[in-house]
Amino acid sequence: MYIDICTNAISQTDFGLFADDTKFPGEASASSQIQNDLDALTEKLEEWQLSSNIAKCSVVHLGRQNPMYSYKMKGIDLTKYTCEKDLSVILSLDLKPEKHIGLIVRKASNTLWQLTHSLRHLDIHSKISAYTSYVRPQLEYATVIWSPYLKKDIDRIERVQKRFVKGLEGFRNLPYDEALKKAHSP
């Protein structure tokens, strides 16, 4: 029912509804259409006595030549961000995955540290299974969106796996490629 309220209010702009989020992706040339639809949505929500938390509303401008228009709801300027986390993926102004890779490498490294210390008495196969279940998904989630293309980013991600493989008993002195094959970790 509430989704119908939103869809009926917004007429000119393509938008997406996700759970409790509404997204207005659009080109800078359509800024007046986006603002008109934001105004119409705000009016419709007030008409139905529904509230929107303007403090949680924000604008992310993407692209180098974006004029970065300001948008308002109820006369209040929406906060502008240079990057935004959406569905656990960080999108930045320049669309480079560097910030996202930094975040996932930190998370995966922390998880790896916890696994290494809590599972140190287990056999190698159990450790590999734990790594595959808990660490790799953090490194691989949504790679279609943020796929690393710079060598430095690929190396940062690869270092997590190297640390894991080199930490396995009997693998420390092996060359990395050989240790990786022996661990059956792609």
PDB file of C-alpha atoms in Angstrom:
ATOM      1  CA  MET A   1       0.000   0.000   0.000  1.00  0.00           C
ATOM      2  CA  TYR A   2       2.714   2.495   0.952  1.00  0.00           C
ATOM      3  CA  ILE A   3       4.700   1.609  -2.152  1.00  0.00           C
ATOM      4  CA  ASP A   4       1.709   2.593  -4.278  1.00  0.00           C
ATOM      5  CA  ILE A   5       1.712   5.988  -2.572  1.00  0.00           C
ATOM      6  CA  CYS A   6       5.326   6.497  -3.662  1.00  0.00           C
ATOM      7  CA  THR A   7       4.824   5.249  -7.203  1.00  0.00           C
ATOM      8  CA  ASN A   8       1.766   7.448  -7.710  1.00  0.00           C
ATOM      9  CA  ALA A   9       3.577  10.548  -6.414  1.00  0.00           C
ATOM     10  CA  ILE A  10       6.685  10.189  -8.548  1.00  0.00           C
ATOM     11  CA  SER A  11       5.966  10.748 -12.190  1.00  0.00           C
ATOM     12  CA  GLN A  12       9.009  11.896 -14.137  1.00  0.00           C
ATOM     13  CA  THR A  13      12.070  10.287 -12.572  1.00  0.00           C
ATOM     14  CA  ASP A  14      13.146   6.656 -12.666  1.00  0.00           C
ATOM     15  CA  PHE A  15      13.423   5.452  -9.107  1.00  0.00           C
ATOM     16  CA  GLY A  16      13.931   2.300  -7.127  1.00  0.00           C
ATOM     17  CA  LEU A  17      12.246   1.116  -3.962  1.00  0.00           C
ATOM     18  CA  PHE A  18      14.205  -1.233  -1.722  1.00  0.00           C
ATOM     19  CA  ALA A  19      12.686  -2.155   1.650  1.00  0.00           C
ATOM     20  CA  ASP A  20      12.688   1.261   3.375  1.00  0.00           C
ATOM     21  CA  ASP A  21      14.909   3.021   0.818  1.00  0.00           C
ATOM     22  CA  THR A  22      13.924   5.042  -2.209  1.00  0.00           C
ATOM     23  CA  LYS A  23      16.620   5.819  -4.765  1.00  0.00           C
ATOM     24  CA  PHE A  24      16.446   8.494  -7.449  1.00  0.00           C
ATOM     25  CA  PRO A  25      19.232   7.769  -9.903  1.00  0.00           C
ATOM     26  CA  GLY A  26      19.406  10.385 -12.594  1.00  0.00           C
ATOM     27  CA  GLU A  27      21.543  12.549 -14.799  1.00  0.00           C
ATOM     28  CA  ALA A  28      22.497  16.043 -13.727  1.00  0.00           C
ATOM     29  CA  SER A  29      20.413  17.426 -16.599  1.00  0.00           C
ATOM     30  CA  ALA A  30      17.293  16.033 -14.885  1.00  0.00           C
ATOM     31  CA  SER A  31      17.887  17.865 -11.592  1.00  0.00           C
ATOM     32  CA  SER A  32      14.656  19.878 -11.757  1.00  0.00           C
ATOM     33  CA  GLN A  33      12.648  16.686 -12.433  1.00  0.00           C
ATOM     34  CA  ILE A  34      14.292  14.972  -9.466  1.00  0.00           C
ATOM     35  CA  GLN A  35      13.548  17.968  -7.218  1.00  0.00           C
ATOM     36  CA  ASN A  36       9.910  18.102  -8.414  1.00  0.00           C
ATOM     37  CA  ASP A  37       9.475  14.402  -7.673  1.00  0.00           C
ATOM     38  CA  LEU A  38      11.088  14.795  -4.246  1.00  0.00           C
ATOM     39  CA  ASP A  39       8.599  17.599  -3.508  1.00  0.00           C
ATOM     40  CA  ALA A  40       5.675  15.500  -4.757  1.00  0.00           C
ATOM     41  CA  LEU A  41       6.795  12.521  -2.678  1.00  0.00           C
ATOM     42  CA  THR A  42       7.145  14.689   0.432  1.00  0.00           C
ATOM     43  CA  GLU A  43       3.639  16.124  -0.112  1.00  0.00           C
ATOM     44  CA  LYS A  44       2.131  12.674  -0.597  1.00  0.00           C
ATOM     45  CA  LEU A  45       3.825  11.329   2.542  1.00  0.00           C
ATOM     46  CA  GLU A  46       2.504  14.290   4.568  1.00  0.00           C
ATOM     47  CA  GLU A  47      -0.970  13.784   3.096  1.00  0.00           C
ATOM     48  CA  TRP A  48      -0.912  10.180   4.332  1.00  0.00           C
ATOM     49  CA  GLN A  49       0.615  11.290   7.666  1.00  0.00           C
ATOM     50  CA  LEU A  50       3.753   9.281   7.018  1.00  0.00           C
ATOM     51  CA  SER A  51       7.100  10.667   8.057  1.00  0.00           C
ATOM     52  CA  SER A  52      10.412  10.642   6.274  1.00  0.00           C
ATOM     53  CA  ASN A  53      13.631  11.048   8.214  1.00  0.00           C
ATOM     54  CA  ILE A  54      15.351  13.852   6.337  1.00  0.00           C
ATOM     55  CA  ALA A  55      18.508  13.394   8.436  1.00  0.00           C
ATOM     56  CA  LYS A  56      18.887   9.960   6.816  1.00  0.00           C
ATOM     57  CA  CYS A  57      18.295  11.276   3.301  1.00  0.00           C
ATOM     58  CA  SER A  58      21.387  12.065   1.290  1.00  0.00           C
ATOM     59  CA  VAL A  59      22.718  12.845  -2.147  1.00  0.00           C
ATOM     60  CA  VAL A  60      25.675  11.168  -3.820  1.00  0.00           C
ATOM     61  CA  HIS A  61      26.957  12.790  -6.980  1.00  0.00           C
ATOM     62  CA  LEU A  62      28.899  10.484  -9.286  1.00  0.00           C
ATOM     63  CA  GLY A  63      31.232  11.516 -12.090  1.00  0.00           C
ATOM     64  CA  ARG A  64      33.903  14.154 -12.500  1.00  0.00           C
ATOM     65  CA  GLN A  65      31.851  16.674 -14.466  1.00  0.00           C
ATOM     66  CA  ASN A  66      28.740  16.468 -12.309  1.00  0.00           C
ATOM     67  CA  PRO A  67      27.569  20.007 -11.375  1.00  0.00           C
ATOM     68  CA  MET A  68      26.512  18.644  -7.944  1.00  0.00           C
ATOM     69  CA  TYR A  69      23.131  20.273  -7.612  1.00  0.00           C
ATOM     70  CA  SER A  70      21.575  20.644  -4.198  1.00  0.00           C
ATOM     71  CA  TYR A  71      18.296  18.909  -3.438  1.00  0.00           C
ATOM     72  CA  LYS A  72      15.822  19.727  -0.682  1.00  0.00           C
ATOM     73  CA  MET A  73      13.074  18.023   1.253  1.00  0.00           C
ATOM     74  CA  LYS A  74      10.703  20.226   3.263  1.00  0.00           C
ATOM     75  CA  GLY A  75      13.015  23.165   2.488  1.00  0.00           C
ATOM     76  CA  ILE A  76      16.030  21.461   4.101  1.00  0.00           C
ATOM     77  CA  ASP A  77      19.143  20.798   2.009  1.00  0.00           C
ATOM     78  CA  LEU A  78      19.936  17.109   1.781  1.00  0.00           C
ATOM     79  CA  THR A  79      23.417  16.122   2.933  1.00  0.00           C
ATOM     80  CA  LYS A  80      25.913  15.516   0.132  1.00  0.00           C
ATOM     81  CA  TYR A  81      28.365  12.644   0.421  1.00  0.00           C
ATOM     82  CA  THR A  82      31.388  11.748  -1.682  1.00  0.00           C
ATOM     83  CA  CYS A  83      30.774   8.049  -1.101  1.00  0.00           C
ATOM     84  CA  GLU A  84      27.844   5.928   0.006  1.00  0.00           C
ATOM     85  CA  LYS A  85      27.496   2.395   1.306  1.00  0.00           C
ATOM     86  CA  ASP A  86      24.650   0.624  -0.434  1.00  0.00           C
ATOM     87  CA  LEU A  87      23.973  -3.094  -0.015  1.00  0.00           C
ATOM     88  CA  SER A  88      27.385  -3.346   1.721  1.00  0.00           C
ATOM     89  CA  VAL A  89      29.252  -1.922  -1.287  1.00  0.00           C
ATOM     90  CA  ILE A  90      30.919   1.488  -1.036  1.00  0.00           C
ATOM     91  CA  LEU A  91      30.355   3.662  -4.099  1.00  0.00           C
ATOM     92  CA  SER A  92      32.589   6.707  -4.372  1.00  0.00           C
ATOM     93  CA  LEU A  93      32.447   9.866  -6.443  1.00  0.00           C
ATOM     94  CA  ASP A  94      35.112   8.599  -8.846  1.00  0.00           C
ATOM     95  CA  LEU A  95      33.604   5.069  -8.985  1.00  0.00           C
ATOM     96  CA  LYS A  96      36.944   3.519  -7.996  1.00  0.00           C
ATOM     97  CA  PRO A  97      36.700   0.510  -5.658  1.00  0.00           C
ATOM     98  CA  GLU A  98      39.652   1.567  -3.465  1.00  0.00           C
ATOM     99  CA  LYS A  99      37.613   2.530  -0.369  1.00  0.00           C
ATOM    100  CA  HIS A 100      35.464  -0.574  -0.660  1.00  0.00           C
ATOM    101  CA  ILE A 101      38.514  -2.809  -1.005  1.00  0.00           C
ATOM    102  CA  GLY A 102      40.081  -1.179   2.054  1.00  0.00           C
ATOM    103  CA  LEU A 103      36.948  -1.950   4.065  1.00  0.00           C
ATOM    104  CA  ILE A 104      36.591  -5.573   2.985  1.00  0.00           C
ATOM    105  CA  VAL A 105      40.306  -6.274   3.459  1.00  0.00           C
ATOM    106  CA  ARG A 106      40.094  -4.914   7.041  1.00  0.00           C
ATOM    107  CA  LYS A 107      36.969  -6.988   7.765  1.00  0.00           C
ATOM    108  CA  ALA A 108      38.427 -10.150   6.229  1.00  0.00           C
ATOM    109  CA  SER A 109      41.742  -9.636   8.055  1.00  0.00           C
ATOM    110  CA  ASN A 110      39.920  -9.272  11.373  1.00  0.00           C
ATOM    111  CA  THR A 111      37.886 -12.400  10.690  1.00  0.00           C
ATOM    112  CA  LEU A 112      41.038 -14.270   9.667  1.00  0.00           C
ATOM    113  CA  TRP A 113      42.780 -13.188  12.879  1.00  0.00           C
ATOM    114  CA  GLN A 114      39.833 -14.414  14.960  1.00  0.00           C
ATOM    115  CA  LEU A 115      39.740 -17.744  13.116  1.00  0.00           C
ATOM    116  CA  THR A 116      43.499 -18.197  13.349  1.00  0.00           C
ATOM    117  CA  HIS A 117      43.470 -17.697  17.103  1.00  0.00           C
ATOM    118  CA  SER A 118      40.305 -19.600  17.934  1.00  0.00           C
ATOM    119  CA  LEU A 119      40.937 -22.582  15.623  1.00  0.00           C
ATOM    120  CA  ARG A 120      44.705 -22.985  16.040  1.00  0.00           C
ATOM    121  CA  HIS A 121      44.326 -26.536  17.436  1.00  0.00           C
ATOM    122  CA  LEU A 122      42.224 -27.830  14.524  1.00  0.00           C
ATOM    123  CA  ASP A 123      43.534 -29.786  11.553  1.00  0.00           C
ATOM    124  CA  ILE A 124      44.383 -28.085   8.237  1.00  0.00           C
ATOM    125  CA  HIS A 125      41.201 -29.198   6.455  1.00  0.00           C
ATOM    126  CA  SER A 126      38.997 -27.665   9.156  1.00  0.00           C
ATOM    127  CA  LYS A 127      40.953 -24.406   8.965  1.00  0.00           C
ATOM    128  CA  ILE A 128      40.598 -24.331   5.174  1.00  0.00           C
ATOM    129  CA  SER A 129      36.873 -25.007   5.521  1.00  0.00           C
ATOM    130  CA  ALA A 130      36.531 -22.166   8.066  1.00  0.00           C
ATOM    131  CA  TYR A 131      38.492 -19.784   5.805  1.00  0.00           C
ATOM    132  CA  THR A 132      36.331 -20.729   2.818  1.00  0.00           C
ATOM    133  CA  SER A 133      33.145 -20.257   4.843  1.00  0.00           C
ATOM    134  CA  TYR A 134      33.922 -17.061   6.742  1.00  0.00           C
ATOM    135  CA  VAL A 135      36.729 -15.084   5.092  1.00  0.00           C
ATOM    136  CA  ARG A 136      36.406 -15.624   1.338  1.00  0.00           C
ATOM    137  CA  PRO A 137      32.736 -14.586   1.171  1.00  0.00           C
ATOM    138  CA  GLN A 138      33.737 -11.226   2.649  1.00  0.00           C
ATOM    139  CA  LEU A 139      36.354 -10.803  -0.071  1.00  0.00           C
ATOM    140  CA  GLU A 140      34.104 -11.989  -2.897  1.00  0.00           C
ATOM    141  CA  TYR A 141      30.738 -10.395  -2.089  1.00  0.00           C
ATOM    142  CA  ALA A 142      29.342  -8.345  -5.003  1.00  0.00           C
ATOM    143  CA  THR A 143      32.572  -8.469  -7.037  1.00  0.00           C
ATOM    144  CA  VAL A 144      30.507  -7.904 -10.163  1.00  0.00           C
ATOM    145  CA  ILE A 145      29.997  -4.331  -8.964  1.00  0.00           C
ATOM    146  CA  TRP A 146      33.417  -3.458  -7.560  1.00  0.00           C
ATOM    147  CA  SER A 147      35.752  -5.861  -9.392  1.00  0.00           C
ATOM    148  CA  PRO A 148      39.360  -4.771  -8.749  1.00  0.00           C
ATOM    149  CA  TYR A 149      41.312  -3.799 -11.832  1.00  0.00           C
ATOM    150  CA  LEU A 150      44.388  -2.113 -10.371  1.00  0.00           C
ATOM    151  CA  LYS A 151      47.319  -4.320  -9.372  1.00  0.00           C
ATOM    152  CA  LYS A 152      47.628  -2.623  -5.964  1.00  0.00           C
ATOM    153  CA  ASP A 153      43.976  -3.454  -5.151  1.00  0.00           C
ATOM    154  CA  ILE A 154      44.320  -7.050  -6.342  1.00  0.00           C
ATOM    155  CA  ASP A 155      47.475  -7.395  -4.216  1.00  0.00           C
ATOM    156  CA  ARG A 156      45.696  -6.052  -1.113  1.00  0.00           C
ATOM    157  CA  ILE A 157      42.994  -8.700  -1.468  1.00  0.00           C
ATOM    158  CA  GLU A 158      45.505 -11.428  -2.283  1.00  0.00           C
ATOM    159  CA  ARG A 159      47.545 -10.598   0.860  1.00  0.00           C
ATOM    160  CA  VAL A 160      44.694 -11.862   3.046  1.00  0.00           C
ATOM    161  CA  GLN A 161      44.789 -15.252   1.347  1.00  0.00           C
ATOM    162  CA  LYS A 162      48.601 -15.337   1.437  1.00  0.00           C
ATOM    163  CA  ARG A 163      48.525 -14.657   5.175  1.00  0.00           C
ATOM    164  CA  PHE A 164      46.103 -17.531   5.653  1.00  0.00           C
ATOM    165  CA  VAL A 165      48.044 -20.034   3.519  1.00  0.00           C
ATOM    166  CA  LYS A 166      51.408 -19.091   5.016  1.00  0.00           C
ATOM    167  CA  GLY A 167      49.919 -19.489   8.506  1.00  0.00           C
ATOM    168  CA  LEU A 168      48.992 -23.119   7.919  1.00  0.00           C
ATOM    169  CA  GLU A 169      51.250 -25.655   9.597  1.00  0.00           C
ATOM    170  CA  GLY A 170      53.864 -26.944   7.149  1.00  0.00           C
ATOM    171  CA  PHE A 171      53.108 -24.272   4.510  1.00  0.00           C
ATOM    172  CA  ARG A 172      55.246 -21.402   5.812  1.00  0.00           C
ATOM    173  CA  ASN A 173      58.417 -22.257   3.852  1.00  0.00           C
ATOM    174  CA  LEU A 174      56.672 -23.267   0.616  1.00  0.00           C
ATOM    175  CA  PRO A 175      56.476 -20.835  -2.322  1.00  0.00           C
ATOM    176  CA  TYR A 176      53.043 -19.201  -2.332  1.00  0.00           C
ATOM    177  CA  ASP A 177      51.813 -20.817  -5.584  1.00  0.00           C
ATOM    178  CA  GLU A 178      52.810 -24.275  -4.364  1.00  0.00           C
ATOM    179  CA  ALA A 179      51.263 -23.705  -0.940  1.00  0.00           C
ATOM    180  CA  LEU A 180      48.054 -22.540  -2.593  1.00  0.00           C
ATOM    181  CA  LYS A 181      47.824 -25.662  -4.720  1.00  0.00           C
ATOM    182  CA  LYS A 182      48.577 -27.866  -1.738  1.00  0.00           C
ATOM    183  CA  ALA A 183      45.834 -26.163   0.277  1.00  0.00           C
ATOM    184  CA  HIS A 184      43.375 -26.584  -2.630  1.00  0.00           C
ATOM    185  CA  SER A 185      42.381 -22.979  -2.152  1.00  0.00           C
ATOM    186  CA  PRO A 186      41.703 -21.289  -5.518  1.00  0.00           C
TER     187      PRO A 186
END
